[in-house]
mmCIF file with all atom_site columns, C-alpha atoms in Angstrom:
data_model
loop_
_atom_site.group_PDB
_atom_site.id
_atom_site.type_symbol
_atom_site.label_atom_id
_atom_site.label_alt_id
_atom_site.label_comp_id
_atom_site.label_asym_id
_atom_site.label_entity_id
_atom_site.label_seq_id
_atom_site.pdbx_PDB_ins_code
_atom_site.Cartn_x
_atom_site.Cartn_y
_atom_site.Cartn_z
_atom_site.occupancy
_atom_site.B_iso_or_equiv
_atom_site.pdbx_formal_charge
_atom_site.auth_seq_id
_atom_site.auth_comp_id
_atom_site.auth_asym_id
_atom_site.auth_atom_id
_atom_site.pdbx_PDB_model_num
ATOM 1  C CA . UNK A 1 1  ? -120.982 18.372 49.826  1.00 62.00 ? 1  UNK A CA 1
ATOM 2  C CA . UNK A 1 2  ? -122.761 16.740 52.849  1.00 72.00 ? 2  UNK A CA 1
ATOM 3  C CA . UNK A 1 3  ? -122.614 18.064 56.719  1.00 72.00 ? 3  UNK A CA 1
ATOM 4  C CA . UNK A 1 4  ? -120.362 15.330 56.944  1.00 81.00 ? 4  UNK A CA 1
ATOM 5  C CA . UNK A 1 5  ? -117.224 16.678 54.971  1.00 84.00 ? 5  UNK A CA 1
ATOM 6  C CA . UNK A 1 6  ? -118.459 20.305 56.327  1.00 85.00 ? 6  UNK A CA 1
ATOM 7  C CA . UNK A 1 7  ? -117.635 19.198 59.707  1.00 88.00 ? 7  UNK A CA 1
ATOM 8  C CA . UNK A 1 8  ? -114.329 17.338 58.699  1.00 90.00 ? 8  UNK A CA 1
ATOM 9  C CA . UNK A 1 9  ? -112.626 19.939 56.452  1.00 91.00 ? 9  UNK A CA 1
ATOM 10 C CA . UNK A 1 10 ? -113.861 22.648 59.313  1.00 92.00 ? 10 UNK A CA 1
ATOM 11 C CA . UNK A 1 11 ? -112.215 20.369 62.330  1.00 94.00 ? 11 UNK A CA 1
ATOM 12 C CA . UNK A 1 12 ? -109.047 20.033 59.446  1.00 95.00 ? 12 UNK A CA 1
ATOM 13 C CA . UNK A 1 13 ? -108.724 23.781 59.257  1.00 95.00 ? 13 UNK A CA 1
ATOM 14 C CA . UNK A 1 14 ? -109.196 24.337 63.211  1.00 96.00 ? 14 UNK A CA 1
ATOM 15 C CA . UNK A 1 15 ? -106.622 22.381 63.628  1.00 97.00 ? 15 UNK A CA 1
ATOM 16 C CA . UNK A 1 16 ? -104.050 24.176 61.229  1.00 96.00 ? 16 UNK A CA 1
ATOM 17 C CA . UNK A 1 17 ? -104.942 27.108 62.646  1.00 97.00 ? 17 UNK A CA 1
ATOM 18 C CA . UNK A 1 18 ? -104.237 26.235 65.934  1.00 97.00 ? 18 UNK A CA 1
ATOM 19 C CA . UNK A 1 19 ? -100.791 24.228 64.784  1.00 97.00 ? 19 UNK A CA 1
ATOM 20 C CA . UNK A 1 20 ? -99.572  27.301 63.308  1.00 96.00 ? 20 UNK A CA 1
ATOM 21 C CA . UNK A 1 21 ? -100.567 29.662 66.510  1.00 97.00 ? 21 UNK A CA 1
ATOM 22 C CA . UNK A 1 22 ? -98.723  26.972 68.467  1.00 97.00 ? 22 UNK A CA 1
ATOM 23 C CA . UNK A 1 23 ? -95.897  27.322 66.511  1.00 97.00 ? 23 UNK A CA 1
ATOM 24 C CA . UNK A 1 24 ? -95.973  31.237 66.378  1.00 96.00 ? 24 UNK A CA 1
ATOM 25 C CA . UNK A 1 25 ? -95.975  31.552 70.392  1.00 97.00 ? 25 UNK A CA 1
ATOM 26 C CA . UNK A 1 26 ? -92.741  29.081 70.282  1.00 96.00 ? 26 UNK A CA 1
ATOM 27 C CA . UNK A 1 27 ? -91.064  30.865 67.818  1.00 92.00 ? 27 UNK A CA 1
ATOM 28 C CA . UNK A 1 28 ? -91.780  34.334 69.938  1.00 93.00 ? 28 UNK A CA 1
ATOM 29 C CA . UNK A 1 29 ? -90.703  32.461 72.979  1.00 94.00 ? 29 UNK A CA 1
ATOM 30 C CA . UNK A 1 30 ? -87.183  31.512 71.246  1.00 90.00 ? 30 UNK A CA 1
ATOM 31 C CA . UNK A 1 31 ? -86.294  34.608 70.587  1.00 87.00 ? 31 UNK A CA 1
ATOM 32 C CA . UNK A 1 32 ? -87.000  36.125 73.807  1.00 90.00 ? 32 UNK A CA 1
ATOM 33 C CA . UNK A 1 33 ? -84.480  34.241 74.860  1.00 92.00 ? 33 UNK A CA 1
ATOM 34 C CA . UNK A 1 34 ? -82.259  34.930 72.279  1.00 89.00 ? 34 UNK A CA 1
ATOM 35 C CA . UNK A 1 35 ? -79.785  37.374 73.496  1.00 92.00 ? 35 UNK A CA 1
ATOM 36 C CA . UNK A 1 36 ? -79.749  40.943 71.273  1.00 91.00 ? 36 UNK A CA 1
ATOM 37 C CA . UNK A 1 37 ? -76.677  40.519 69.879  1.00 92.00 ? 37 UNK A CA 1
ATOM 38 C CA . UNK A 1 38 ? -77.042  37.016 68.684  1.00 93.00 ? 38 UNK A CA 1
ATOM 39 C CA . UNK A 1 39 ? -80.608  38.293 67.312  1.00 90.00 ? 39 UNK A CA 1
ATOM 40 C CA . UNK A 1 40 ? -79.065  41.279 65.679  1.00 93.00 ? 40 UNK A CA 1
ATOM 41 C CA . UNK A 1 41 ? -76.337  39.182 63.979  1.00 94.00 ? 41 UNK A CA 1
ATOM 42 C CA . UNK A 1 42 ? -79.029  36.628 62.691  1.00 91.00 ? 42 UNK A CA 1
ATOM 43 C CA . UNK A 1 43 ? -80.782  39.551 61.213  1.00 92.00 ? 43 UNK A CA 1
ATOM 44 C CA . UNK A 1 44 ? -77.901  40.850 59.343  1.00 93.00 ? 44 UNK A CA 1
ATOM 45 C CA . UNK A 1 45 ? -76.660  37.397 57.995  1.00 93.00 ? 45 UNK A CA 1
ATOM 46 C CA . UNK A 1 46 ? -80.717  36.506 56.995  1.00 92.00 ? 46 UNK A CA 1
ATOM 47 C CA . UNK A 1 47 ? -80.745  40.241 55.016  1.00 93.00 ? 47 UNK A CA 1
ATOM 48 C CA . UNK A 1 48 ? -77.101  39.790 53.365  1.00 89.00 ? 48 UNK A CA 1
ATOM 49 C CA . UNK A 1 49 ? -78.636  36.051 52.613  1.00 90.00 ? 49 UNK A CA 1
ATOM 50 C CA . UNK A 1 50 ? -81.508  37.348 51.061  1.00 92.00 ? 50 UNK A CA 1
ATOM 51 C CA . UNK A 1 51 ? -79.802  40.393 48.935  1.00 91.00 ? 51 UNK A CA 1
ATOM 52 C CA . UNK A 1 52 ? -77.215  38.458 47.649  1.00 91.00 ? 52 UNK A CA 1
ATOM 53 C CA . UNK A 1 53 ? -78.778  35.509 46.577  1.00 89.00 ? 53 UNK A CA 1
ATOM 54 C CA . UNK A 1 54 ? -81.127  37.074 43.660  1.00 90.00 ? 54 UNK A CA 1
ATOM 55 C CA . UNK A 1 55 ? -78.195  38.931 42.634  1.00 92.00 ? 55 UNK A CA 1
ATOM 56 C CA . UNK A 1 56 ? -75.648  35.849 42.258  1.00 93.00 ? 56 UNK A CA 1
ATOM 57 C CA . UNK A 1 57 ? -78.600  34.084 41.004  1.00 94.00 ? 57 UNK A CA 1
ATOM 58 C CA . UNK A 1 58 ? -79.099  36.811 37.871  1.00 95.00 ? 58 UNK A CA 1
ATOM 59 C CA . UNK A 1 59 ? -75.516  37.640 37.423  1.00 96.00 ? 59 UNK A CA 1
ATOM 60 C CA . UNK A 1 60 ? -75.263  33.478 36.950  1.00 97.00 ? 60 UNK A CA 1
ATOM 61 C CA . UNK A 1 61 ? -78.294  33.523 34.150  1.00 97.00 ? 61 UNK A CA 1
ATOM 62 C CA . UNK A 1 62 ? -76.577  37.041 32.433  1.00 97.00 ? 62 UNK A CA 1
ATOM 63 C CA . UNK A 1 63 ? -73.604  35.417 32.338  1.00 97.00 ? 63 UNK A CA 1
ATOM 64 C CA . UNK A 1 64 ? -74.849  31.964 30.627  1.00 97.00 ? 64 UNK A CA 1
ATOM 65 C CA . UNK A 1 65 ? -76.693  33.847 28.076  1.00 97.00 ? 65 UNK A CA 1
ATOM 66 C CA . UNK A 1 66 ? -73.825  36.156 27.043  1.00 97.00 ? 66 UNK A CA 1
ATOM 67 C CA . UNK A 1 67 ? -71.521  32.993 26.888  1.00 97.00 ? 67 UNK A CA 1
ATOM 68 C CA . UNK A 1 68 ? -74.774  30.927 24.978  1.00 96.00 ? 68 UNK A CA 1
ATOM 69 C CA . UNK A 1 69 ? -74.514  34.048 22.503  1.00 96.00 ? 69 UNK A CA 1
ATOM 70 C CA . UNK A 1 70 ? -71.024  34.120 22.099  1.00 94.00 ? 70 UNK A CA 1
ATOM 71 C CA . UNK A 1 71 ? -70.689  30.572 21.495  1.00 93.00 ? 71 UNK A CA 1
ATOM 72 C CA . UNK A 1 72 ? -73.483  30.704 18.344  1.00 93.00 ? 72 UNK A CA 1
ATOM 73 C CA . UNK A 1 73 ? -72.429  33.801 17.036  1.00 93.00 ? 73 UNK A CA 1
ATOM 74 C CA . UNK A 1 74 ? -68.611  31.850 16.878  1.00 90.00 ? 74 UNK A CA 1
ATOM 75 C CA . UNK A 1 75 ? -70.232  28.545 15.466  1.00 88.00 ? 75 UNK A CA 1
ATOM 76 C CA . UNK A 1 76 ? -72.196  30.786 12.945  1.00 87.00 ? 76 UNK A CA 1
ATOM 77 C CA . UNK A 1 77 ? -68.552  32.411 11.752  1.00 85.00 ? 77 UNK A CA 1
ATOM 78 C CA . UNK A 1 78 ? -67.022  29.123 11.579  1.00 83.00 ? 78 UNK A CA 1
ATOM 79 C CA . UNK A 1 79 ? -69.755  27.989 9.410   1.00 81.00 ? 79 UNK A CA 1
ATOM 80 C CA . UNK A 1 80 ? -69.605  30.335 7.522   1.00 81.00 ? 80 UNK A CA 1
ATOM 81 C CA . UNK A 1 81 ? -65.905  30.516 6.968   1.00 80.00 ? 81 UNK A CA 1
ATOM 82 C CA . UNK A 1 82 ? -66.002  26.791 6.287   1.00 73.00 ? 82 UNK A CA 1
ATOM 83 C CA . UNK A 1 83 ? -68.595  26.840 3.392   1.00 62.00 ? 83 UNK A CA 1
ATOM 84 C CA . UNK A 1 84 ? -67.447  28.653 0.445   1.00 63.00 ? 84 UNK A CA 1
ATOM 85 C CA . UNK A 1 85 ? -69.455  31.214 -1.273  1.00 61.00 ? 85 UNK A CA 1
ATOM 86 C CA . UNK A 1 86 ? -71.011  29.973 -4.628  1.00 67.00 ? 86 UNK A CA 1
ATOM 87 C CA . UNK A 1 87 ? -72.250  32.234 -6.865  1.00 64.00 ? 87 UNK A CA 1
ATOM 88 C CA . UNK A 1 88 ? -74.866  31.056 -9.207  1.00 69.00 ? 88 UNK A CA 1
ATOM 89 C CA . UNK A 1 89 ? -74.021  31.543 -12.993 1.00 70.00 ? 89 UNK A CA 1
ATOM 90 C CA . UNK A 1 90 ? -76.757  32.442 -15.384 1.00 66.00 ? 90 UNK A CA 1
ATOM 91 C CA . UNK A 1 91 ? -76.731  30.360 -18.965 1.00 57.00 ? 91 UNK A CA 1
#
């Protein structure tokens, strides 16, 4: 890697850096102006967001798999059912 590509990737990263420091002091700025009872309710709504989506999310996957299993263990019976039992006979 020559100085060259040093110096780019290093201006690159300076400039992230200060990007995302920009954007910090804006976002601190916002919500001092936000009003404490707008800031509190954004809280709670973020924290019910974020509990109840993993939850929904699993109970959605349990809930495919149990109804995945049902439906093979009633194809397997069907199958079953359908094909009649032959018994081998010995000559």
């Amino acid at each position: 890697m020559n100085v060259n590509n040093r110096d780019n990737i290093y201006l690159f990263l300076k400039q992230c850096l200060e990007e995302f420091a920009y954007l910090i002091r804006s976002g601190l700025r916002s919500l001092e102006r936000t009003p404490l009872p707008h800031l509190l309710a954004t809280c709670l709504a973020l924290a019910i967001f974020i509990s109840v989506l993993p939850l929904a999310f699993s109970l959605f996957v349990l809930f495919v798999l149990l109804k995945l299993l049902g439906a093979l263990t009633l194809f397997n019976v069907r199958k079953n059912r359908q094909a009649p039992a032959r018994l081998k006979q010995s000559d």
